[in-house]
Amino acid sequence: MIKLLHHLGLYFIMMKKVINKPENWGVFRRQLALEMEKVGLNSVVIVIILSFFVGAVVSIQTSINMDNPLLPSYLVGLASRDSLILEFSPTMISLILAGKVGSSIASELGSMRVTEQIDALEIMGINSANFLILPKVIAAVFFFPFLIIISMGVGMLGAWVGGLSANITTADFMFGLKYEFTPFYIKYAIIKTIFFAFIISTVSAYFGYHTKGGAIAVGKASTAAVVASSILILLFNYILTDIILS
Amino acid sequence: MIEIKKIEKYFGNNHVLKNVSFLFERGKTNLIIGESGSGKTTLIKILIGLHKIDSGNILFDGVDFNAIKIKNQRKLRQEIGMLFQGGALYDYMSVEENIMFPLNMFTKKTEIEKIERVNFCLKKVKLEGKNELMPSELSGGMTKRVAIARAIVMQPRYLLCDEPNSGLDPKTAIIIDKLIQEITKEYNITTIVNTHDMNSVMEIGENITFINKGEIWWKGNKDELLNSNNTELNDFVFASELFKRLKKS
Ligand SMILES: Nc1ncnc2c1ncn2[C@@H]1O[C@H](COP(=O)(O)OP(=O)(O)OP(=O)(O)O)[C@@H](O)[C@H]1O
Ligand SMILES: [Mg+2]
C-alpha cells in the first residue's frame, strides 16, 4: 500500500514535469513526428490483422450459437457490430497496444536512463521528462482513436467474410449492421480509447523513466509497464463503462 | 574555476561524501582519483545538479549553484560540457545530429552555421567525415570522441569528464587524455577528470586529488604523487607491479 502511494507520488511529480511548454518548438515537432510513426503507424498492420480475424471469428461463433430458426439471421451483423464497437476494438486492442507500444516506450526510456542519456539531457538544461515523454503521450492520444476506428472497420469486414462462410447473406449481414445503430457507441469507444492511450503512454513512461540499474532492470521495467497498464485499462474500462453507459 | 565547500552527501544511510572541499582551477585538467565506489561519479553528478547535496556550497566562478533560480541553473548548465562514462550518445541520432543537438535546442544559428560548427568539432576530435554514422556503428574510442565533440560544441566554460578512458586500450586512452588536455588549454576552461587510470594521471596530472571512502585524502601534482609517503595513496597508485618499479627507480 505504501509502495503504491510512493509510485503514485512519483508518477504525479513526473507528470508535472511532462506537462510543460516545450523548450524549442522546432525540435518538438520533429520528436512528435518520430513518435507518431513509432507509436501509431507501426501498429497499423497488427491492428488490421487482429481485427480482421477476431471479427470473422465473432460472426462465425454468433451464427453457430444461433442455430435456432426463430432467431433472424441479421442478428449476426448486429452482434458483431456491437461487440466490436463496444468492447473488442477499444478495450482488447488497447490491451494489445499496451503490450506492444507500452513495452517499447518503457524499454526505450529505461535504456536511455541506464546509459545516462537522460542525464545527458538534464545537464544540458533540458527538462527530459517533457522532452521525451510529452511527444509520446500526444502521439498516443491522437493516434490510438484512429487505430480503433480502423479496427472497427476491418473487424466488420472480417465479420462479413466470416458470415459468408457461415452462410449469412450479404444482405442479411448489412441489414443487421445497420439495425438500430447507436452512433453514441462510437463516441463512447473513442472516449475510452483516449483514456487508455493516456494510461498506456504515461504509465509505461513512468516505469521506463524511473529504471535503476542495468540491462536486466530495463527488461523488468518493461514487463512492469505492460502489467500495470493492462490492469489499469481493465479497471478504467469498468469505471468508464459504469459512468458513461449507465 | 569551480569551488566546492564542505560538501556532505548521503544516499540513505550511506555517507558517500564527507566534508569535501575542492578548488578546481581554470585552464587546468583537474584530476580526481580514487578506487571504485569512493564517490567520484557522485561528486561530478553533484556538480551538475543531478544529485542534491545534504550540505555545503558549489561555486561556479563565484556563483552559488544552489542559491540561484532554476531558470538560471539551466542557463549555467548550458555552459557545462559533460563527458559521461559510457558516452551517453542519443542512440537514435547520427553522429552529426548528436553533436548538433545542443545547437538546435539552444541557439538560433542557421543550418549552415550549425553544420560548420559540427564539422569544426568533429575535426577537433579527428573524426572528419563521420557525420552520418550511427552510435551503434562506432568503436568505444570513437564514441568517447563524439561525446567530447558534443560536450564542447556549445563552447562551455567547464568540462566534466567521468572516466574518459575506461574500457579503452592504453594507446586510445592516451589520445583521449591528450585531447581533453589540449581543449582545456586552448579554450582556457575548467576541466575536471575522474579516473582510476594511472597512465592518465602520469600523462595529464596537474592538480590531483585523491579521494578515499568519500574523504579527501591527498592533494598535489604528479611529482609529489610519486614521492608521497601517504600509505593509502601509495596502496592505490602503486597497486600494479609496473608502478611499484617506477617508484623504486
Ligand atoms: N543513485 C545512487 N543511489 C544510492 N547510492 C548510490 C547512488 N549512486 C552511487 N551510490 C553509492 O555511492 C557510492 C559511491 O559511488 P560512485 O558511483 O560515486 O563511485 P565511483 O568512485 O564513481 O566508482 P567507479 O570508479 O566504480 O565508477 C557507492 O557506495 C554507491 O553504492
Ligand atoms: Mg564512477
Short mmCIF file of C-alpha atoms and ligand atoms in Angstrom, two decimals:
data_model
loop_
_atom_site.label_atom_id
_atom_site.label_comp_id
_atom_site.label_asym_id
_atom_site.label_seq_id
_atom_site.Cartn_x
_atom_site.Cartn_y
_atom_site.Cartn_z
CA MET A 1 0.00 0.00 0.00
CA ILE A 2 2.74 2.43 0.98
CA LYS A 3 4.64 1.34 -2.10
CA LEU A 4 1.59 2.12 -4.23
CA LEU A 5 1.37 5.62 -2.75
CA HIS A 6 5.08 6.06 -3.37
CA HIS A 7 4.60 5.14 -7.04
CA LEU A 8 1.60 7.44 -7.32
CA GLY A 9 3.57 10.32 -5.80
CA LEU A 10 6.47 9.84 -8.20
CA TYR A 11 4.03 9.47 -11.10
CA PHE A 12 2.43 12.81 -10.39
CA ILE A 13 5.78 14.53 -9.89
CA MET A 14 6.83 13.17 -13.27
CA MET A 15 3.57 14.28 -14.90
CA LYS A 16 4.07 17.77 -13.54
CA LYS A 17 7.39 17.88 -15.38
CA VAL A 18 5.87 16.32 -18.52
CA ILE A 19 3.06 18.83 -18.84
CA ASN A 20 5.01 21.94 -19.72
CA LYS A 21 5.63 24.09 -22.73
CA PRO A 22 8.31 22.53 -24.96
CA GLU A 23 11.61 24.37 -24.90
CA ASN A 24 12.01 24.52 -28.64
CA TRP A 25 9.02 24.03 -30.95
CA GLY A 26 11.04 23.06 -33.98
CA VAL A 27 12.75 20.21 -32.15
CA PHE A 28 9.46 19.26 -30.51
CA ARG A 29 7.67 18.93 -33.86
CA ARG A 30 10.42 16.66 -35.11
CA GLN A 31 10.14 14.47 -32.00
CA LEU A 32 6.38 14.35 -32.37
CA ALA A 33 6.57 13.19 -35.97
CA LEU A 34 9.01 10.47 -34.93
CA GLU A 35 6.70 9.31 -32.16
CA MET A 36 3.62 9.33 -34.40
CA GLU A 37 5.45 6.85 -36.53
CA LYS A 38 6.71 4.70 -33.65
CA VAL A 39 3.57 4.77 -31.54
CA GLY A 40 0.93 4.88 -34.23
CA LEU A 41 1.90 3.96 -37.79
CA ASN A 42 3.95 0.95 -36.74
CA SER A 43 0.88 -0.56 -35.08
CA VAL A 44 -1.50 -0.28 -38.02
CA VAL A 45 -0.65 -3.66 -39.52
CA ILE A 46 -1.02 -5.66 -36.33
CA VAL A 47 -4.33 -3.91 -35.58
CA ILE A 48 -5.64 -4.76 -39.06
CA ILE A 49 -4.64 -8.41 -38.84
CA LEU A 50 -6.06 -8.92 -35.36
CA SER A 51 -9.28 -7.09 -36.05
CA PHE A 52 -10.00 -8.94 -39.25
CA PHE A 53 -9.64 -12.37 -37.71
CA VAL A 54 -11.42 -11.55 -34.48
CA GLY A 55 -14.28 -10.02 -36.48
CA ALA A 56 -14.52 -13.18 -38.57
CA VAL A 57 -14.46 -15.44 -35.53
CA VAL A 58 -17.08 -13.40 -33.70
CA SER A 59 -19.52 -13.63 -36.59
CA ILE A 60 -18.92 -17.36 -37.14
CA GLN A 61 -19.43 -18.10 -33.47
CA THR A 62 -22.55 -15.98 -33.27
CA SER A 63 -24.04 -17.78 -36.21
CA ILE A 64 -23.18 -21.20 -34.78
CA ASN A 65 -24.68 -20.31 -31.42
CA MET A 66 -27.86 -19.06 -33.09
CA ASP A 67 -28.85 -22.32 -34.64
CA ASN A 68 -32.41 -21.59 -33.65
CA PRO A 69 -34.57 -20.94 -36.77
CA LEU A 70 -36.66 -18.44 -34.82
CA LEU A 71 -33.74 -16.03 -34.50
CA PRO A 72 -33.32 -13.79 -37.54
CA SER A 73 -30.02 -14.19 -39.33
CA TYR A 74 -29.36 -10.45 -39.42
CA LEU A 75 -28.54 -10.80 -35.70
CA VAL A 76 -25.06 -11.91 -36.72
CA GLY A 77 -24.29 -8.50 -38.20
CA LEU A 78 -25.78 -6.72 -35.23
CA ALA A 79 -23.97 -8.79 -32.60
CA SER A 80 -20.63 -8.49 -34.38
CA ARG A 81 -21.08 -4.76 -34.73
CA ASP A 82 -21.87 -4.18 -31.08
CA SER A 83 -19.22 -6.45 -29.67
CA LEU A 84 -16.59 -4.89 -31.92
CA ILE A 85 -17.54 -1.29 -31.21
CA LEU A 86 -18.24 -1.63 -27.52
CA GLU A 87 -15.52 -3.94 -26.33
CA PHE A 88 -13.20 -5.57 -28.80
CA SER A 89 -11.89 -2.52 -30.60
CA PRO A 90 -11.45 -0.11 -27.70
CA THR A 91 -10.53 -2.48 -24.90
CA MET A 92 -8.91 -5.52 -26.46
CA ILE A 93 -6.92 -3.54 -28.99
CA SER A 94 -5.81 -1.20 -26.20
CA LEU A 95 -4.61 -4.21 -24.23
CA ILE A 96 -2.65 -5.40 -27.24
CA LEU A 97 -1.22 -1.92 -27.69
CA ALA A 98 -0.28 -1.85 -24.02
CA GLY A 99 1.87 -4.86 -24.80
CA LYS A 100 3.35 -3.53 -28.00
CA VAL A 101 3.61 0.22 -27.50
CA GLY A 102 3.84 0.16 -23.70
CA SER A 103 6.80 -2.18 -23.62
CA SER A 104 8.61 -0.26 -26.33
CA ILE A 105 8.13 3.06 -24.52
CA ALA A 106 9.32 1.59 -21.23
CA SER A 107 12.35 -0.13 -22.68
CA GLU A 108 13.35 2.86 -24.76
CA LEU A 109 13.23 5.22 -21.78
CA GLY A 110 14.73 2.58 -19.50
CA SER A 111 17.75 2.08 -21.69
CA MET A 112 18.16 5.83 -22.09
CA ARG A 113 18.14 6.05 -18.31
CA VAL A 114 20.73 3.36 -17.64
CA THR A 115 23.08 4.59 -20.38
CA GLU A 116 22.90 8.09 -18.89
CA GLN A 117 21.26 9.59 -21.98
CA ILE A 118 18.56 11.10 -19.78
CA ASP A 119 21.24 12.58 -17.51
CA ALA A 120 22.90 13.99 -20.60
CA LEU A 121 19.66 15.80 -21.48
CA GLU A 122 19.21 17.09 -17.95
CA ILE A 123 22.69 18.55 -17.71
CA MET A 124 22.18 20.43 -20.93
CA GLY A 125 19.41 22.16 -19.03
CA ILE A 126 16.63 20.28 -20.82
CA ASN A 127 13.51 19.11 -18.99
CA SER A 128 13.99 15.49 -20.02
CA ALA A 129 10.54 14.28 -18.92
CA ASN A 130 8.87 16.93 -21.02
CA PHE A 131 11.20 16.46 -23.96
CA LEU A 132 10.94 12.68 -24.12
CA ILE A 133 7.50 11.84 -22.77
CA LEU A 134 5.17 14.60 -23.94
CA PRO A 135 5.52 13.71 -27.65
CA LYS A 136 4.78 10.07 -26.85
CA VAL A 137 1.64 10.95 -24.90
CA ILE A 138 0.37 13.30 -27.57
CA ALA A 139 1.13 10.79 -30.31
CA ALA A 140 -0.72 8.03 -28.45
CA VAL A 141 -3.76 10.12 -27.50
CA PHE A 142 -4.02 11.43 -31.03
CA PHE A 143 -3.30 8.24 -32.93
CA PHE A 144 -4.98 5.49 -30.91
CA PRO A 145 -8.55 6.66 -31.74
CA PHE A 146 -7.68 6.26 -35.43
CA LEU A 147 -6.33 2.79 -34.77
CA ILE A 148 -9.56 1.92 -33.00
CA ILE A 149 -11.67 3.20 -35.88
CA ILE A 150 -9.56 1.22 -38.33
CA SER A 151 -10.04 -1.79 -36.07
CA MET A 152 -13.82 -1.37 -36.10
CA GLY A 153 -13.95 -1.10 -39.88
CA VAL A 154 -11.64 -4.01 -40.55
CA GLY A 155 -13.32 -6.06 -37.82
CA MET A 156 -16.68 -5.66 -39.55
CA LEU A 157 -15.13 -6.60 -42.83
CA GLY A 158 -13.85 -9.75 -41.15
CA ALA A 159 -17.27 -10.36 -39.66
CA TRP A 160 -18.85 -10.11 -43.10
CA VAL A 161 -16.34 -12.59 -44.56
CA GLY A 162 -16.87 -14.89 -41.57
CA GLY A 163 -20.62 -14.53 -42.03
CA LEU A 164 -20.38 -15.51 -45.68
CA SER A 165 -18.55 -18.67 -44.75
CA ALA A 166 -21.33 -19.43 -42.25
CA ASN A 167 -23.98 -18.89 -44.95
CA ILE A 168 -25.19 -15.48 -43.83
CA THR A 169 -26.10 -13.50 -46.92
CA THR A 170 -24.57 -10.12 -47.50
CA ALA A 171 -28.00 -8.50 -47.45
CA ASP A 172 -28.82 -10.03 -44.06
CA PHE A 173 -25.46 -9.06 -42.66
CA MET A 174 -25.74 -5.47 -43.86
CA PHE A 175 -29.23 -5.22 -42.50
CA GLY A 176 -28.01 -6.33 -39.09
CA LEU A 177 -25.07 -3.99 -39.27
CA LYS A 178 -27.39 -1.01 -39.67
CA TYR A 179 -30.14 -2.25 -37.40
CA GLU A 180 -30.80 0.16 -34.52
CA PHE A 181 -27.34 1.57 -34.84
CA THR A 182 -26.45 3.94 -31.98
CA PRO A 183 -23.75 6.41 -33.12
CA PHE A 184 -23.15 7.29 -29.49
CA TYR A 185 -21.44 3.92 -29.05
CA ILE A 186 -18.65 5.03 -31.32
CA LYS A 187 -18.19 8.20 -29.33
CA TYR A 188 -18.12 6.09 -26.19
CA ALA A 189 -15.45 3.84 -27.67
CA ILE A 190 -13.32 6.81 -28.66
CA ILE A 191 -13.58 8.39 -25.22
CA LYS A 192 -12.47 5.11 -23.67
CA THR A 193 -9.62 4.83 -26.12
CA ILE A 194 -8.33 8.29 -25.29
CA PHE A 195 -8.24 7.35 -21.62
CA PHE A 196 -6.47 4.10 -22.42
CA ALA A 197 -3.94 5.84 -24.67
CA PHE A 198 -3.12 8.22 -21.85
CA ILE A 199 -2.77 5.35 -19.38
CA ILE A 200 -0.54 3.27 -21.66
CA SER A 201 1.79 6.09 -22.61
CA THR A 202 2.18 7.70 -19.20
CA VAL A 203 2.32 4.54 -17.10
CA SER A 204 4.86 2.92 -19.41
CA ALA A 205 6.86 6.12 -19.50
CA TYR A 206 6.78 6.18 -15.70
CA PHE A 207 8.30 2.72 -15.42
CA GLY A 208 10.91 3.37 -18.09
CA TYR A 209 11.87 6.79 -16.81
CA HIS A 210 12.42 5.51 -13.28
CA THR A 211 14.52 2.48 -14.21
CA LYS A 212 17.50 1.95 -11.91
CA GLY A 213 20.40 -0.37 -12.66
CA GLY A 214 21.40 -2.12 -15.86
CA ALA A 215 20.03 -4.12 -18.75
CA ILE A 216 18.09 -6.51 -16.51
CA ALA A 217 16.33 -3.57 -14.88
CA VAL A 218 15.24 -2.38 -18.32
CA GLY A 219 13.59 -5.74 -19.00
CA LYS A 220 11.87 -5.65 -15.64
CA ALA A 221 10.64 -2.10 -16.18
CA SER A 222 9.15 -3.06 -19.49
CA THR A 223 7.31 -6.06 -18.01
CA ALA A 224 6.06 -3.97 -15.09
CA ALA A 225 4.84 -1.32 -17.54
CA VAL A 226 2.76 -3.82 -19.51
CA VAL A 227 1.29 -5.46 -16.41
CA ALA A 228 0.42 -2.17 -14.73
CA SER A 229 -1.09 -0.57 -17.80
CA SER A 230 -3.14 -3.68 -18.58
CA ILE A 231 -4.57 -3.78 -15.07
CA LEU A 232 -5.33 -0.07 -15.18
CA ILE A 233 -7.02 -0.42 -18.57
CA LEU A 234 -9.32 -3.12 -17.23
CA LEU A 235 -10.04 -1.12 -14.10
CA PHE A 236 -10.82 2.06 -16.04
CA ASN A 237 -12.82 0.09 -18.56
CA TYR A 238 -15.06 -0.95 -15.72
CA ILE A 239 -15.28 2.55 -14.23
CA LEU A 240 -15.86 4.29 -17.56
CA THR A 241 -18.46 1.80 -18.72
CA ASP A 242 -20.29 2.30 -15.48
CA ILE A 243 -20.17 6.09 -15.76
CA ILE A 244 -20.85 6.53 -19.46
CA LEU A 245 -23.32 3.79 -20.30
CA SER A 246 -25.49 3.78 -17.20
CA MET B 1 37.14 27.96 -11.64
CA ILE B 2 34.88 25.71 -9.66
CA GLU B 3 34.98 25.72 -5.90
CA ILE B 4 33.17 23.35 -3.60
CA LYS B 5 32.98 23.85 0.10
CA LYS B 6 32.29 21.33 2.83
CA ILE B 7 30.05 19.03 0.85
CA GLU B 8 28.16 16.28 2.63
CA LYS B 9 26.23 13.66 0.71
CA TYR B 10 24.23 10.71 1.95
CA PHE B 11 22.42 8.00 0.00
CA GLY B 12 20.09 6.80 2.74
CA ASN B 13 22.48 5.73 5.49
CA ASN B 14 25.43 5.56 3.15
CA HIS B 15 27.63 8.58 3.86
CA VAL B 16 29.19 8.93 0.41
CA LEU B 17 30.98 12.28 0.64
CA LYS B 18 32.38 13.58 3.91
CA ASN B 19 33.25 17.25 4.32
CA VAL B 20 34.71 17.53 0.84
CA SER B 21 36.24 20.83 -0.30
CA PHE B 22 37.99 21.44 -3.62
CA LEU B 23 39.30 24.19 -5.80
CA PHE B 24 39.32 23.30 -9.47
CA GLU B 25 41.44 25.75 -11.39
CA ARG B 26 40.76 27.31 -14.73
CA GLY B 27 42.87 26.25 -17.70
CA LYS B 28 43.94 23.10 -15.90
CA THR B 29 42.99 19.47 -16.10
CA ASN B 30 41.98 18.79 -12.52
CA LEU B 31 42.12 15.08 -11.72
CA ILE B 32 40.12 13.19 -9.15
CA ILE B 33 41.47 9.75 -8.43
CA GLY B 34 40.19 7.06 -6.13
CA GLU B 35 39.12 3.47 -6.17
CA SER B 36 35.80 2.14 -7.36
CA GLY B 37 32.97 3.23 -5.08
CA SER B 38 34.93 6.08 -3.49
CA GLY B 39 32.42 8.66 -4.68
CA LYS B 40 33.97 10.11 -7.85
CA THR B 41 30.93 9.85 -10.07
CA THR B 42 28.72 11.08 -7.25
CA LEU B 43 30.90 14.16 -6.89
CA ILE B 44 30.67 15.01 -10.59
CA LYS B 45 26.94 14.44 -10.65
CA ILE B 46 26.59 16.74 -7.66
CA LEU B 47 28.46 19.46 -9.52
CA ILE B 48 25.94 19.43 -12.33
CA GLY B 49 22.95 19.11 -10.04
CA LEU B 50 21.97 15.55 -10.92
CA HIS B 51 22.24 14.69 -7.22
CA LYS B 52 21.24 17.03 -4.41
CA ILE B 53 23.74 17.72 -1.65
CA ASP B 54 22.84 17.50 2.03
CA SER B 55 25.00 20.47 2.94
CA GLY B 56 27.79 22.62 1.55
CA ASN B 57 28.24 25.06 -1.34
CA ILE B 58 29.14 24.77 -5.01
CA LEU B 59 30.51 27.89 -6.67
CA PHE B 60 30.97 28.31 -10.41
CA ASP B 61 33.27 31.31 -10.73
CA GLY B 62 31.74 32.66 -7.56
CA VAL B 63 28.11 31.86 -8.40
CA ASP B 64 26.46 29.53 -5.87
CA PHE B 65 24.67 26.92 -7.98
CA ASN B 66 22.11 26.03 -5.34
CA ALA B 67 21.29 29.61 -4.43
CA ILE B 68 20.16 30.71 -7.89
CA LYS B 69 16.78 30.25 -9.58
CA ILE B 70 16.07 27.08 -11.56
CA LYS B 71 15.94 29.14 -14.74
CA ASN B 72 19.45 30.43 -14.12
CA GLN B 73 20.62 26.96 -13.14
CA ARG B 74 19.51 25.79 -16.58
CA LYS B 75 21.46 28.64 -18.18
CA LEU B 76 24.54 27.75 -16.17
CA ARG B 77 24.24 24.11 -17.16
CA GLN B 78 24.44 25.10 -20.79
CA GLU B 79 27.94 26.34 -20.02
CA ILE B 80 28.95 22.94 -18.71
CA GLY B 81 30.07 20.20 -21.06
CA MET B 82 29.90 16.72 -19.65
CA LEU B 83 31.50 13.53 -20.86
CA PHE B 84 29.72 10.52 -19.40
CA GLN B 85 31.35 7.23 -18.50
CA GLY B 86 29.64 5.42 -21.39
CA GLY B 87 29.46 8.35 -23.80
CA ALA B 88 25.66 8.68 -23.46
CA LEU B 89 25.16 9.44 -27.15
CA TYR B 90 21.49 9.56 -28.17
CA ASP B 91 21.22 6.27 -29.95
CA TYR B 92 18.51 7.22 -32.40
CA MET B 93 20.55 10.14 -33.72
CA SER B 94 23.52 10.09 -36.08
CA VAL B 95 26.91 11.48 -35.06
CA GLU B 96 26.08 14.79 -36.69
CA GLU B 97 22.63 15.02 -35.08
CA ASN B 98 24.11 14.19 -31.69
CA ILE B 99 26.65 16.98 -31.89
CA MET B 100 24.17 19.40 -33.43
CA PHE B 101 21.51 18.70 -30.84
CA PRO B 102 22.54 21.37 -28.29
CA LEU B 103 22.79 23.89 -31.13
CA ASN B 104 19.28 23.03 -32.31
CA MET B 105 17.96 23.30 -28.80
CA PHE B 106 19.56 26.50 -27.61
CA THR B 107 20.82 28.60 -30.49
CA LYS B 108 19.31 30.42 -33.40
CA LYS B 109 22.15 29.59 -35.76
CA THR B 110 21.33 28.87 -39.39
CA GLU B 111 21.62 25.35 -40.76
CA ILE B 112 24.90 26.23 -42.49
CA GLU B 113 26.43 27.72 -39.35
CA LYS B 114 25.41 24.66 -37.36
CA ILE B 115 26.95 22.25 -39.85
CA GLU B 116 30.11 24.34 -39.88
CA ARG B 117 30.35 24.20 -36.11
CA VAL B 118 29.69 20.45 -36.07
CA ASN B 119 32.39 19.83 -38.66
CA PHE B 120 34.78 22.01 -36.72
CA CYS B 121 34.19 19.96 -33.56
CA LEU B 122 34.48 16.70 -35.47
CA LYS B 123 37.80 17.84 -36.83
CA LYS B 124 38.93 18.72 -33.34
CA VAL B 125 38.33 15.12 -32.24
CA LYS B 126 39.77 13.79 -35.52
CA LEU B 127 36.58 12.27 -36.85
CA GLU B 128 36.13 14.31 -40.03
CA GLY B 129 33.54 12.91 -42.38
CA LYS B 130 31.95 10.53 -39.91
CA ASN B 131 28.80 12.70 -39.75
CA GLU B 132 26.35 10.06 -40.91
CA LEU B 133 27.40 7.14 -38.72
CA MET B 134 25.03 5.96 -36.01
CA PRO B 135 26.26 5.42 -32.42
CA SER B 136 25.88 1.65 -32.83
CA GLU B 137 28.44 1.76 -35.63
CA LEU B 138 31.15 3.43 -33.52
CA SER B 139 34.00 1.83 -31.61
CA GLY B 140 34.50 2.65 -27.92
CA GLY B 141 37.16 5.25 -28.62
CA MET B 142 35.12 6.87 -31.37
CA THR B 143 32.08 7.02 -29.10
CA LYS B 144 34.10 8.89 -26.50
CA ARG B 145 35.41 11.26 -29.12
CA VAL B 146 31.95 12.04 -30.46
CA ALA B 147 30.85 12.61 -26.87
CA ILE B 148 33.71 15.05 -26.41
CA ALA B 149 32.70 16.84 -29.60
CA ARG B 150 29.15 17.13 -28.29
CA ALA B 151 30.41 18.36 -24.93
CA ILE B 152 32.40 21.21 -26.49
CA VAL B 153 30.02 22.23 -29.27
CA MET B 154 28.46 24.99 -27.16
CA GLN B 155 31.90 26.32 -26.16
CA PRO B 156 31.48 25.50 -22.49
CA ARG B 157 33.40 27.18 -19.69
CA TYR B 158 33.51 23.97 -17.73
CA LEU B 159 34.19 20.42 -18.87
CA LEU B 160 33.48 17.45 -16.63
CA CYS B 161 34.69 14.00 -17.64
CA ASP B 162 33.70 10.82 -15.85
CA GLU B 163 36.34 8.18 -16.56
CA PRO B 164 37.03 9.32 -20.11
CA ASN B 165 39.20 6.32 -20.86
CA SER B 166 37.55 3.40 -19.11
CA GLY B 167 37.20 0.49 -21.47
CA LEU B 168 39.78 1.79 -23.93
CA ASP B 169 43.14 0.35 -24.89
CA PRO B 170 46.13 2.27 -23.45
CA LYS B 171 47.00 3.95 -26.73
CA THR B 172 43.47 5.22 -27.42
CA ALA B 173 43.16 6.20 -23.76
CA ILE B 174 46.18 8.46 -24.05
CA ILE B 175 44.82 10.02 -27.24
CA ILE B 176 41.60 10.87 -25.40
CA ASP B 177 43.51 12.24 -22.40
CA LYS B 178 45.66 14.43 -24.60
CA LEU B 179 42.62 15.66 -26.47
CA ILE B 180 40.95 16.71 -23.23
CA GLN B 181 44.08 18.47 -22.07
CA GLU B 182 44.52 20.22 -25.41
CA ILE B 183 40.94 21.50 -25.38
CA THR B 184 41.34 22.67 -21.79
CA LYS B 185 44.42 24.72 -22.62
CA GLU B 186 43.20 26.02 -25.95
CA TYR B 187 39.88 27.36 -24.64
CA ASN B 188 41.10 28.03 -21.11
CA ILE B 189 38.27 26.08 -19.50
CA THR B 190 37.94 24.48 -16.09
CA THR B 191 38.20 20.75 -16.61
CA ILE B 192 37.62 18.00 -14.09
CA VAL B 193 38.51 14.41 -14.91
CA ASN B 194 37.60 11.38 -12.82
CA THR B 195 39.85 8.46 -13.30
CA HIS B 196 41.40 5.40 -11.80
CA ASP B 197 43.79 5.00 -14.68
CA MET B 198 47.36 5.68 -13.53
CA ASN B 199 48.57 6.16 -17.10
CA SER B 200 46.40 9.22 -17.47
CA VAL B 201 47.49 10.50 -14.09
CA MET B 202 51.08 10.41 -15.27
CA GLU B 203 50.12 11.86 -18.64
CA ILE B 204 47.94 14.82 -17.71
CA GLY B 205 48.08 15.06 -13.91
CA GLU B 206 48.30 18.72 -12.97
CA ASN B 207 46.11 19.24 -9.97
CA ILE B 208 45.44 15.82 -8.50
CA THR B 209 43.09 14.98 -5.65
CA PHE B 210 42.84 11.53 -4.16
CA ILE B 211 39.56 10.62 -2.51
CA ASN B 212 39.21 7.56 -0.38
CA LYS B 213 35.92 6.35 1.11
CA GLY B 214 34.32 9.74 0.45
CA GLU B 215 37.05 11.81 2.08
CA ILE B 216 39.80 13.88 0.60
CA TRP B 217 42.98 12.09 1.47
CA TRP B 218 45.67 13.85 -0.52
CA LYS B 219 46.25 16.70 -2.99
CA GLY B 220 49.22 17.56 -5.18
CA ASN B 221 50.81 17.24 -8.63
CA LYS B 222 52.29 14.15 -10.25
CA ASP B 223 55.83 14.65 -8.98
CA GLU B 224 54.57 14.97 -5.45
CA LEU B 225 52.45 11.91 -6.06
CA LEU B 226 55.49 9.81 -6.98
CA ASN B 227 57.28 10.86 -3.81
CA SER B 228 54.38 10.76 -1.40
CA ASN B 229 54.51 8.72 1.79
CA ASN B 230 50.75 8.53 2.26
CA THR B 231 50.01 4.83 2.80
CA GLU B 232 46.51 4.71 1.29
CA LEU B 233 47.60 6.77 -1.68
CA ASN B 234 50.59 4.52 -2.31
CA ASP B 235 48.44 1.42 -1.98
CA PHE B 236 46.14 2.83 -4.63
CA VAL B 237 48.66 4.32 -7.02
CA PHE B 238 51.27 1.61 -6.81
CA ALA B 239 48.91 -1.32 -6.87
CA SER B 240 50.48 -2.64 -10.07
CA GLU B 241 53.99 -4.06 -10.41
CA LEU B 242 54.86 -1.56 -13.10
CA PHE B 243 54.20 1.44 -10.94
CA LYS B 244 55.97 -0.12 -7.96
CA ARG B 245 59.05 -0.42 -10.11
CA LEU B 246 58.59 3.12 -11.35
CA LYS B 247 58.61 4.39 -7.79
CA LYS B 248 61.73 2.45 -6.88
CA SER B 249 63.69 3.76 -9.86
N1 LIG C 1 21.96 6.78 -7.20
C1 LIG C 1 22.51 6.21 -6.12
N2 LIG C 1 21.71 5.78 -5.10
C2 LIG C 1 22.27 5.22 -3.99
N3 LIG C 1 23.58 5.02 -3.81
C3 LIG C 1 24.42 5.42 -4.79
C4 LIG C 1 23.93 6.04 -6.00
N4 LIG C 1 24.99 6.33 -6.78
C5 LIG C 1 26.09 5.91 -6.10
N5 LIG C 1 25.77 5.38 -4.89
C6 LIG C 1 26.71 4.88 -3.88
O1 LIG C 1 27.68 5.88 -3.66
C7 LIG C 1 28.97 5.33 -3.51
C8 LIG C 1 29.93 5.99 -4.46
O2 LIG C 1 29.57 5.64 -5.81
P1 LIG C 1 30.23 6.32 -7.09
O3 LIG C 1 29.48 5.86 -8.27
O4 LIG C 1 30.32 7.78 -6.87
O5 LIG C 1 31.69 5.68 -7.09
P2 LIG C 1 32.86 5.86 -8.14
O6 LIG C 1 34.01 6.38 -7.38
O7 LIG C 1 32.40 6.65 -9.31
O8 LIG C 1 33.16 4.37 -8.58
P3 LIG C 1 33.62 3.78 -10.02
O9 LIG C 1 35.06 4.06 -10.13
O10 LIG C 1 33.34 2.33 -9.90
O11 LIG C 1 32.81 4.44 -11.09
C9 LIG C 1 28.82 3.83 -3.68
O12 LIG C 1 28.79 3.25 -2.40
C10 LIG C 1 27.48 3.66 -4.36
O13 LIG C 1 26.87 2.48 -3.94
MG MG C 2 32.10 6.19 -11.44
#
